CSV table of C-alpha atoms in Angstrom, one decimal:
chain,number,residue,atom,x,y,z
A,52,UNK,CA,99.4,165.6,81.5
A,53,UNK,CA,96.9,165.8,78.7
A,54,UNK,CA,95.8,162.7,77.2
A,55,UNK,CA,96.9,162.7,73.5
A,56,UNK,CA,93.5,162.2,71.5
A,57,UNK,CA,90.6,164.9,71.1
A,58,UNK,CA,89.1,165.9,74.0
A,59,UNK,CA,85.7,168.0,74.8
A,60,UNK,CA,88.0,171.0,76.0
A,61,UNK,CA,90.1,171.6,73.0
A,62,UNK,CA,88.1,174.6,72.1
A,63,UNK,CA,91.5,176.4,72.8
A,64,UNK,CA,93.3,174.4,70.1
A,65,UNK,CA,90.7,174.1,67.3
A,66,UNK,CA,90.6,176.2,64.3
A,67,UNK,CA,87.4,176.2,62.0
A,68,UNK,CA,86.9,177.3,58.5
A,69,UNK,CA,85.6,180.3,57.4
A,70,UNK,CA,86.1,180.1,53.5
A,71,UNK,CA,87.9,177.8,51.0
A,72,UNK,CA,89.8,178.6,47.6
A,73,UNK,CA,91.7,176.6,45.1
A,74,UNK,CA,95.0,177.5,45.2
A,75,UNK,CA,96.4,175.2,42.4
A,76,UNK,CA,95.4,172.4,39.9
A,77,UNK,CA,98.3,170.9,38.5
A,78,UNK,CA,98.7,167.3,36.8
A,79,UNK,CA,99.8,166.0,40.4
A,80,UNK,CA,99.4,168.4,43.2
A,81,UNK,CA,96.0,170.2,44.1
A,82,UNK,CA,96.3,172.9,46.8
A,83,UNK,CA,94.0,174.8,48.7
A,84,UNK,CA,93.8,178.0,50.8
A,85,UNK,CA,91.5,178.1,53.4
A,86,UNK,CA,90.2,181.0,55.7
A,87,UNK,CA,90.2,179.5,59.4
A,88,UNK,CA,88.8,181.3,62.6
A,89,UNK,CA,91.5,180.9,65.3
A,90,UNK,CA,90.9,179.6,68.9
A,91,UNK,CA,91.3,183.5,69.8
A,92,UNK,CA,88.3,184.7,67.4
A,93,UNK,CA,91.2,185.9,64.7
A,94,UNK,CA,91.4,184.9,61.2
A,95,UNK,CA,94.3,183.2,59.7
A,96,UNK,CA,95.0,181.2,56.1
A,97,UNK,CA,95.9,177.9,55.9
A,98,UNK,CA,97.4,176.4,52.7
A,99,UNK,CA,97.6,172.6,52.0
A,100,UNK,CA,97.7,169.8,49.3
A,101,UNK,CA,94.7,167.8,48.9
A,102,UNK,CA,95.9,164.1,48.4
A,103,UNK,CA,93.6,160.8,47.8
A,104,UNK,CA,95.7,158.8,50.7
A,105,UNK,CA,98.2,156.4,50.0
A,106,UNK,CA,99.2,152.4,51.4
A,107,UNK,CA,102.8,151.4,52.0
A,108,UNK,CA,103.5,147.5,52.0
A,109,UNK,CA,106.0,145.6,54.5
A,110,UNK,CA,106.2,142.7,52.7
A,111,UNK,CA,108.1,139.6,54.6
A,112,UNK,CA,109.9,136.8,52.4
A,113,UNK,CA,110.1,133.5,54.0
A,114,UNK,CA,113.5,133.7,55.4
A,115,UNK,CA,112.4,136.9,57.0
A,116,UNK,CA,113.9,139.2,54.6
A,117,UNK,CA,112.2,142.4,53.6
A,118,UNK,CA,111.0,143.6,49.9
A,119,UNK,CA,112.3,147.0,49.1
A,120,UNK,CA,112.6,149.4,46.2
A,121,UNK,CA,115.1,152.0,45.1
A,122,UNK,CA,113.7,154.9,43.5
A,123,UNK,CA,115.0,158.0,42.5
A,124,UNK,CA,113.0,160.5,44.4
A,125,UNK,CA,113.0,164.0,42.1
A,126,UNK,CA,111.8,166.3,45.0
A,127,UNK,CA,115.0,165.2,47.0
A,128,UNK,CA,117.1,164.2,44.3
A,129,UNK,CA,118.2,161.0,45.3
A,130,UNK,CA,117.7,157.5,45.2
A,131,UNK,CA,115.8,156.8,48.2
A,132,UNK,CA,115.6,153.0,49.8
A,133,UNK,CA,111.6,152.4,50.6
A,134,UNK,CA,109.3,149.6,51.3
A,135,UNK,CA,106.6,149.6,48.3
A,136,UNK,CA,103.9,152.1,48.4
A,137,UNK,CA,101.3,153.7,46.4
A,138,UNK,CA,98.3,156.2,45.6
A,139,UNK,CA,94.9,155.1,46.5
A,140,UNK,CA,93.0,155.0,43.2
A,141,UNK,CA,89.7,156.8,43.1
A,142,UNK,CA,87.3,154.7,45.4
A,143,UNK,CA,89.6,152.2,45.9
A,144,UNK,CA,89.7,150.0,49.0
A,145,UNK,CA,92.9,150.4,51.0
A,146,UNK,CA,93.9,146.6,51.2
A,147,UNK,CA,93.1,146.3,47.5
A,148,UNK,CA,95.4,149.1,46.8
A,149,UNK,CA,98.1,147.4,49.0
A,150,UNK,CA,98.0,144.2,46.7
A,151,UNK,CA,97.8,146.2,43.8
A,152,UNK,CA,100.9,148.4,44.4
A,153,UNK,CA,103.0,145.4,45.9
A,154,UNK,CA,102.1,143.3,42.4
A,155,UNK,CA,102.7,146.2,40.3
A,156,UNK,CA,106.0,147.4,41.7
A,157,UNK,CA,107.4,144.5,43.1
A,158,UNK,CA,105.8,141.4,41.2
A,159,UNK,CA,104.6,140.1,44.6
A,160,UNK,CA,101.6,138.3,45.5
A,161,UNK,CA,100.9,138.2,49.3
A,162,UNK,CA,98.4,135.7,50.8
A,163,UNK,CA,98.7,136.9,54.2
A,164,UNK,CA,97.8,140.5,55.1
A,165,UNK,CA,97.5,142.5,58.4
A,166,UNK,CA,97.2,146.3,58.7
A,167,UNK,CA,99.1,148.0,61.3
A,168,UNK,CA,97.8,151.4,61.3
A,169,UNK,CA,98.0,154.8,59.9
A,170,UNK,CA,100.9,157.3,59.7
A,171,UNK,CA,100.3,161.1,58.6
A,172,UNK,CA,103.5,162.4,56.5
A,173,UNK,CA,103.1,165.8,56.4
A,174,UNK,CA,100.4,167.2,59.4
A,175,UNK,CA,101.3,171.0,58.4
A,176,UNK,CA,100.3,171.0,54.8
A,177,UNK,CA,99.2,168.1,53.0
A,178,UNK,CA,96.1,165.8,54.2
A,179,UNK,CA,98.0,162.7,53.0
A,180,UNK,CA,97.5,159.5,55.1
A,181,UNK,CA,99.8,156.2,54.4
A,182,UNK,CA,97.7,152.8,55.7
A,183,UNK,CA,100.7,150.5,56.7
A,184,UNK,CA,100.2,147.0,55.5
A,185,UNK,CA,102.3,143.9,56.3
A,186,UNK,CA,102.1,141.1,53.9
A,187,UNK,CA,103.5,137.5,54.0
A,188,UNK,CA,103.2,134.2,52.3
A,189,UNK,CA,104.6,135.9,49.4
A,190,UNK,CA,104.8,134.1,46.0
A,191,UNK,CA,107.2,136.0,43.3
A,192,UNK,CA,105.9,136.8,39.7
A,193,UNK,CA,106.2,139.4,36.9
A,194,UNK,CA,106.1,143.4,38.0
A,195,UNK,CA,103.7,145.4,35.9
A,196,UNK,CA,105.5,148.8,36.1
A,197,UNK,CA,103.4,152.2,35.1
A,198,UNK,CA,104.8,153.8,32.2
A,199,UNK,CA,107.3,156.6,33.2
A,200,UNK,CA,108.0,154.7,36.6
A,201,UNK,CA,111.8,153.2,37.3
A,202,UNK,CA,112.6,151.3,40.4
A,203,UNK,CA,115.0,148.5,41.4
A,204,UNK,CA,113.3,145.8,43.7
A,205,UNK,CA,115.8,144.1,46.4
A,206,UNK,CA,115.6,142.6,49.6
A,207,UNK,CA,117.3,143.0,53.1
A,208,UNK,CA,117.7,141.8,56.5
A,209,UNK,CA,115.9,143.7,59.2
A,210,UNK,CA,119.2,144.2,60.9
A,211,UNK,CA,120.7,145.4,57.6
A,212,UNK,CA,117.6,147.7,57.2
A,213,UNK,CA,118.0,149.4,60.8
A,214,UNK,CA,121.3,149.7,60.4
A,215,UNK,CA,120.9,152.0,57.6
A,216,UNK,CA,117.9,153.7,59.4
A,217,UNK,CA,120.6,154.3,61.8
A,218,UNK,CA,123.5,155.7,59.8
A,219,UNK,CA,121.3,158.0,57.2
A,220,UNK,CA,120.9,155.3,54.6
A,221,UNK,CA,117.3,155.1,55.0
A,222,UNK,CA,115.4,158.7,55.6
A,223,UNK,CA,112.2,158.2,54.3
A,224,UNK,CA,109.4,158.6,57.1
A,225,UNK,CA,107.3,156.0,56.0
A,226,UNK,CA,110.0,153.6,55.6
A,227,UNK,CA,111.3,154.8,59.3
A,228,UNK,CA,107.6,154.3,60.7
A,229,UNK,CA,107.3,150.8,59.0
A,230,UNK,CA,110.8,149.7,60.8
A,231,UNK,CA,109.0,151.2,64.2
A,232,UNK,CA,106.5,148.8,64.0
A,233,UNK,CA,108.5,145.9,62.5
A,234,UNK,CA,110.9,146.0,65.4
A,235,UNK,CA,108.3,146.2,67.8
A,236,UNK,CA,106.6,143.2,66.2
A,237,UNK,CA,109.5,141.2,65.8
A,238,UNK,CA,110.3,141.8,69.7
A,239,UNK,CA,106.7,140.7,70.7
A,240,UNK,CA,105.8,143.8,72.1
A,241,UNK,CA,103.3,144.5,69.5
A,242,UNK,CA,101.0,142.1,67.5
A,243,UNK,CA,98.7,142.1,64.2
A,244,UNK,CA,95.7,140.6,62.9
A,245,UNK,CA,96.2,138.6,59.9
A,246,UNK,CA,93.8,137.6,57.2
A,247,UNK,CA,93.9,135.2,54.7
A,248,UNK,CA,93.3,135.8,51.1
B,239,UNK,CA,120.8,142.4,46.3
B,240,UNK,CA,121.5,146.1,45.8
B,241,UNK,CA,123.3,148.5,48.3
B,242,UNK,CA,121.1,151.0,49.2
B,243,UNK,CA,123.0,154.2,48.3
B,244,UNK,CA,123.4,155.9,44.8
B,245,UNK,CA,125.6,154.3,43.0
B,246,UNK,CA,127.5,154.9,39.7
B,247,UNK,CA,125.3,152.5,37.9
B,248,UNK,CA,122.0,154.3,38.7
B,249,UNK,CA,121.8,155.9,35.3
B,250,UNK,CA,118.4,153.6,34.8
B,251,UNK,CA,117.1,155.5,37.7
B,252,UNK,CA,118.1,159.1,37.7
B,253,UNK,CA,115.6,161.8,36.3
B,254,UNK,CA,117.4,165.1,35.2
B,255,UNK,CA,115.6,168.5,34.6
B,256,UNK,CA,114.9,169.9,31.5
B,257,UNK,CA,113.0,173.0,32.2
B,258,UNK,CA,111.6,174.4,36.0
B,259,UNK,CA,108.5,176.5,36.0
B,260,UNK,CA,106.8,178.1,39.4
B,261,UNK,CA,103.2,177.0,39.7
B,262,UNK,CA,102.4,178.5,42.9
B,263,UNK,CA,103.7,181.5,45.2
B,264,UNK,CA,101.5,181.3,48.1
B,265,UNK,CA,101.7,182.7,51.6
B,266,UNK,CA,102.8,179.6,52.8
B,267,UNK,CA,103.4,176.8,50.2
B,268,UNK,CA,105.8,177.5,47.4
B,269,UNK,CA,105.3,174.7,43.9
B,270,UNK,CA,107.3,174.1,41.2
B,271,UNK,CA,106.6,172.4,37.8
B,272,UNK,CA,109.8,170.4,36.2
B,273,UNK,CA,110.1,168.9,33.0
B,274,UNK,CA,112.4,166.0,33.5
B,275,UNK,CA,114.4,163.7,31.3
B,276,UNK,CA,113.7,160.1,32.4
B,277,UNK,CA,116.3,156.9,32.1
B,278,UNK,CA,114.4,155.7,29.1
B,279,UNK,CA,114.5,159.5,27.2
B,280,UNK,CA,110.9,160.2,27.7
B,281,UNK,CA,110.2,163.3,29.2
B,282,UNK,CA,107.3,163.6,32.2
B,283,UNK,CA,106.5,166.3,34.2
B,284,UNK,CA,107.3,166.6,38.3
B,285,UNK,CA,105.7,168.8,40.4
B,286,UNK,CA,106.4,169.5,44.4
B,287,UNK,CA,106.6,172.0,47.2
B,288,UNK,CA,109.6,173.6,47.8
B,289,UNK,CA,110.4,173.3,51.5
B,290,UNK,CA,113.1,175.2,53.9
B,291,UNK,CA,113.7,172.5,55.8
B,292,UNK,CA,113.1,171.7,59.3
B,293,UNK,CA,113.9,170.5,62.9
B,294,UNK,CA,112.3,168.2,65.6
B,295,UNK,CA,113.3,168.0,68.9
B,296,UNK,CA,113.1,165.0,71.2
B,297,UNK,CA,113.5,166.4,74.6
B,298,UNK,CA,114.3,164.1,77.7
B,299,UNK,CA,113.2,165.4,81.1
B,300,UNK,CA,115.7,164.3,84.1
B,301,UNK,CA,113.0,161.9,85.0
B,302,UNK,CA,112.7,160.3,81.3
B,303,UNK,CA,109.6,162.0,80.2
B,304,UNK,CA,109.3,163.3,76.9
B,305,UNK,CA,108.3,166.9,76.1
B,306,UNK,CA,105.2,166.8,73.6
B,307,UNK,CA,102.9,168.7,72.0
B,308,UNK,CA,99.0,168.9,71.3
B,309,UNK,CA,98.5,170.8,68.5
B,310,UNK,CA,95.5,171.3,66.1
B,311,UNK,CA,96.8,170.3,62.3
B,312,UNK,CA,94.6,172.0,60.1
B,313,UNK,CA,95.0,169.7,56.8
B,314,UNK,CA,94.3,166.4,58.8
B,315,UNK,CA,91.4,168.0,61.1
B,316,UNK,CA,92.6,166.7,64.1
B,317,UNK,CA,94.5,167.6,67.3
B,318,UNK,CA,98.0,165.7,66.6
B,319,UNK,CA,100.6,164.6,69.5
B,320,UNK,CA,104.1,165.9,68.2
B,321,UNK,CA,107.4,166.1,69.3
B,322,UNK,CA,108.2,170.1,69.1
B,323,UNK,CA,109.5,171.1,65.6
B,324,UNK,CA,109.7,174.1,63.3
B,325,UNK,CA,111.1,175.3,60.1
B,326,UNK,CA,114.6,176.6,59.7
B,327,UNK,CA,114.6,180.3,59.5
B,328,UNK,CA,116.6,181.8,56.3
B,329,UNK,CA,120.5,181.0,56.6
B,330,UNK,CA,119.3,179.6,60.8
B,331,UNK,CA,121.8,176.7,61.5
B,332,UNK,CA,119.9,173.2,62.3
B,333,UNK,CA,120.9,173.4,66.1
B,334,UNK,CA,119.9,177.4,66.4
B,335,UNK,CA,116.6,176.2,64.6
B,336,UNK,CA,116.0,173.4,67.2
B,337,UNK,CA,117.1,175.5,70.4
B,338,UNK,CA,114.5,178.6,69.0
B,339,UNK,CA,111.5,176.3,68.5
B,340,UNK,CA,112.1,174.3,71.7
B,341,UNK,CA,112.1,177.4,73.7
B,342,UNK,CA,109.4,179.2,71.7
B,343,UNK,CA,107.0,176.5,71.4
B,344,UNK,CA,108.0,174.6,75.2
B,345,UNK,CA,109.9,177.1,77.1
B,346,UNK,CA,112.4,174.6,77.7
B,347,UNK,CA,116.3,175.3,77.1
B,348,UNK,CA,119.0,172.4,77.0
B,349,UNK,CA,122.2,172.1,77.7
B,350,UNK,CA,122.9,168.9,75.9
B,351,UNK,CA,122.0,168.6,72.6
B,352,UNK,CA,122.8,165.6,69.7
B,353,UNK,CA,121.8,165.5,66.4
B,354,UNK,CA,120.5,161.9,65.7
B,355,UNK,CA,120.0,162.3,61.7
B,356,UNK,CA,117.6,163.5,59.0
B,357,UNK,CA,114.2,162.2,57.8
B,358,UNK,CA,112.4,163.0,54.3
B,359,UNK,CA,108.6,163.1,55.6
B,360,UNK,CA,107.5,163.3,51.8
B,361,UNK,CA,109.6,162.5,49.3
B,362,UNK,CA,107.3,162.3,46.4
B,363,UNK,CA,106.3,165.8,46.4
B,364,UNK,CA,108.3,167.8,48.7
B,365,UNK,CA,111.9,168.9,49.0
B,366,UNK,CA,111.1,168.9,52.8
B,367,UNK,CA,113.9,167.1,55.3
B,368,UNK,CA,113.6,167.2,59.4
B,369,UNK,CA,117.0,167.3,60.9
B,370,UNK,CA,116.4,165.0,64.1
B,371,UNK,CA,117.6,166.6,67.4
B,372,UNK,CA,117.7,165.1,70.9
B,373,UNK,CA,118.4,167.1,74.1
B,374,UNK,CA,118.6,166.8,77.5
B,375,UNK,CA,119.5,168.7,80.8
B,376,UNK,CA,116.7,170.7,80.2
B,377,UNK,CA,115.6,174.1,82.5
B,378,UNK,CA,112.4,175.1,82.1
B,379,UNK,CA,111.5,178.6,81.5
B,380,UNK,CA,108.5,181.0,79.6
B,381,UNK,CA,107.3,179.8,75.9
B,382,UNK,CA,107.1,182.4,73.4
B,383,UNK,CA,104.5,181.3,70.6
B,384,UNK,CA,104.0,183.4,67.7
B,385,UNK,CA,100.7,185.1,66.9
B,386,UNK,CA,98.1,182.7,65.9
B,387,UNK,CA,99.9,179.6,67.3
B,388,UNK,CA,97.9,177.5,69.6
B,389,UNK,CA,99.4,174.3,71.1
B,390,UNK,CA,99.4,172.5,74.5
B,391,UNK,CA,102.5,171.3,75.8
B,392,UNK,CA,102.4,167.9,78.3
B,393,UNK,CA,104.9,165.0,78.9
B,394,UNK,CA,104.8,161.5,78.9
B,395,UNK,CA,106.9,158.3,79.3
B,396,UNK,CA,108.3,156.6,76.5
B,397,UNK,CA,106.3,153.5,77.5
B,398,UNK,CA,103.0,155.8,77.3
B,399,UNK,CA,104.1,157.4,73.9
B,400,UNK,CA,105.1,153.7,72.5
B,401,UNK,CA,101.7,152.7,73.4
B,402,UNK,CA,100.0,155.6,71.7
B,403,UNK,CA,102.1,154.7,68.5
B,404,UNK,CA,100.7,151.4,68.6
B,405,UNK,CA,97.1,152.4,69.1
B,406,UNK,CA,97.0,155.0,66.5
B,407,UNK,CA,96.9,158.1,69.0
B,408,UNK,CA,100.1,159.2,67.3
B,409,UNK,CA,100.3,159.0,63.7
B,410,UNK,CA,102.5,161.9,63.0
B,411,UNK,CA,105.5,160.4,60.9
B,412,UNK,CA,108.2,162.9,62.5
B,413,UNK,CA,107.3,161.6,66.0
B,414,UNK,CA,107.0,158.1,64.8
B,415,UNK,CA,110.7,158.2,63.3
B,416,UNK,CA,111.7,159.9,66.8
B,417,UNK,CA,110.1,156.8,68.8
B,418,UNK,CA,112.6,154.5,66.7
B,419,UNK,CA,115.3,156.3,67.3
B,420,UNK,CA,114.4,156.8,71.1
B,421,UNK,CA,113.8,152.8,71.3
B,422,UNK,CA,116.9,152.0,70.0
B,423,UNK,CA,118.9,154.6,72.0
B,424,UNK,CA,117.3,153.2,75.2
B,425,UNK,CA,118.2,149.9,74.5
B,426,UNK,CA,121.7,150.6,74.1
B,427,UNK,CA,121.8,149.6,70.1
B,428,UNK,CA,121.9,153.1,68.6
B,429,UNK,CA,124.3,156.1,70.3
B,430,UNK,CA,124.2,159.6,69.8
B,431,UNK,CA,127.3,162.1,70.1
B,432,UNK,CA,126.3,164.6,72.9
B,433,UNK,CA,127.4,168.5,73.0
B,434,UNK,CA,127.3,170.6,75.7
B,435,UNK,CA,126.2,174.1,75.2
């Protein structure tokens, strides 16, 4: 019965860096191979992707419907249903990124924002984190897609989206995590601190 | 208002492969760079990690508590709370992998299994999928960790774990997705088809 967060007696779990080597500097992927000291004193290698971090936006329309995207995701060769999301630009603040991505991808601006938390999509081989934002009091406008970006924007009710999470039409982990938040918020079990912009 | 899954008129979204090049063959990471034809006829590159796929096991003890792990995850430099999980061996069946990983990492065997669904942790740069399994009717035994694997096994109630999802002590996306399933199952909103082994 251990508490979940890091504790002073976690030395039997923690790996420490001995050396670090760049494995790959691609157009998009940046990967490292570190040599680490294991808890038993032996050495091992850890290979992982360096990622700048990202945001996801759960944007609620006045009628409670949610702003969603359909986008072809090449690595999984499928059109995926997702909450809007995107990578942090260098030095960019998380909320600024959330506002920018929502506007660029969907055309919406929001007057109220709340940060719910953070998720780590792939803790075994990437440094990526995704800040989870909720947005409401939306105003529709023109989206501003990047060159080479193709996606449909649509809306669905929370009940429809939950049904799709259950039946396998939604399998994107960040979107599933957003639904855990949304469901507990709508049930009144969890709360958010909203800020007006 | 588009339906979520792939449709005949998705040509305005779909990217097709023109060429493929291996970028990296590491000890663990295997990465590709594909040249793709975009929906507008232009070309772009897509870099991604090839992954064999994985499983996650939400194992419920007779008193309803859940089997969890605390493990240092080097890329995020933190001890993470997670449901047991692991990669498919070549040619390995998903359920066989789930049984093997649960036994190796926690020592538990289960007589009842149900596949809830699948999640994709990182659709922008990895082919990885994670099959979501539920397990019950557990028997404790000796775990069989791989060399160089260090993790603590513990248990928590669903209420404790939900609190940790809310307060940021649990941020692993697969575990958060498992909690979406667990919460809807326990509420009776979603169901599973159990098989006895």
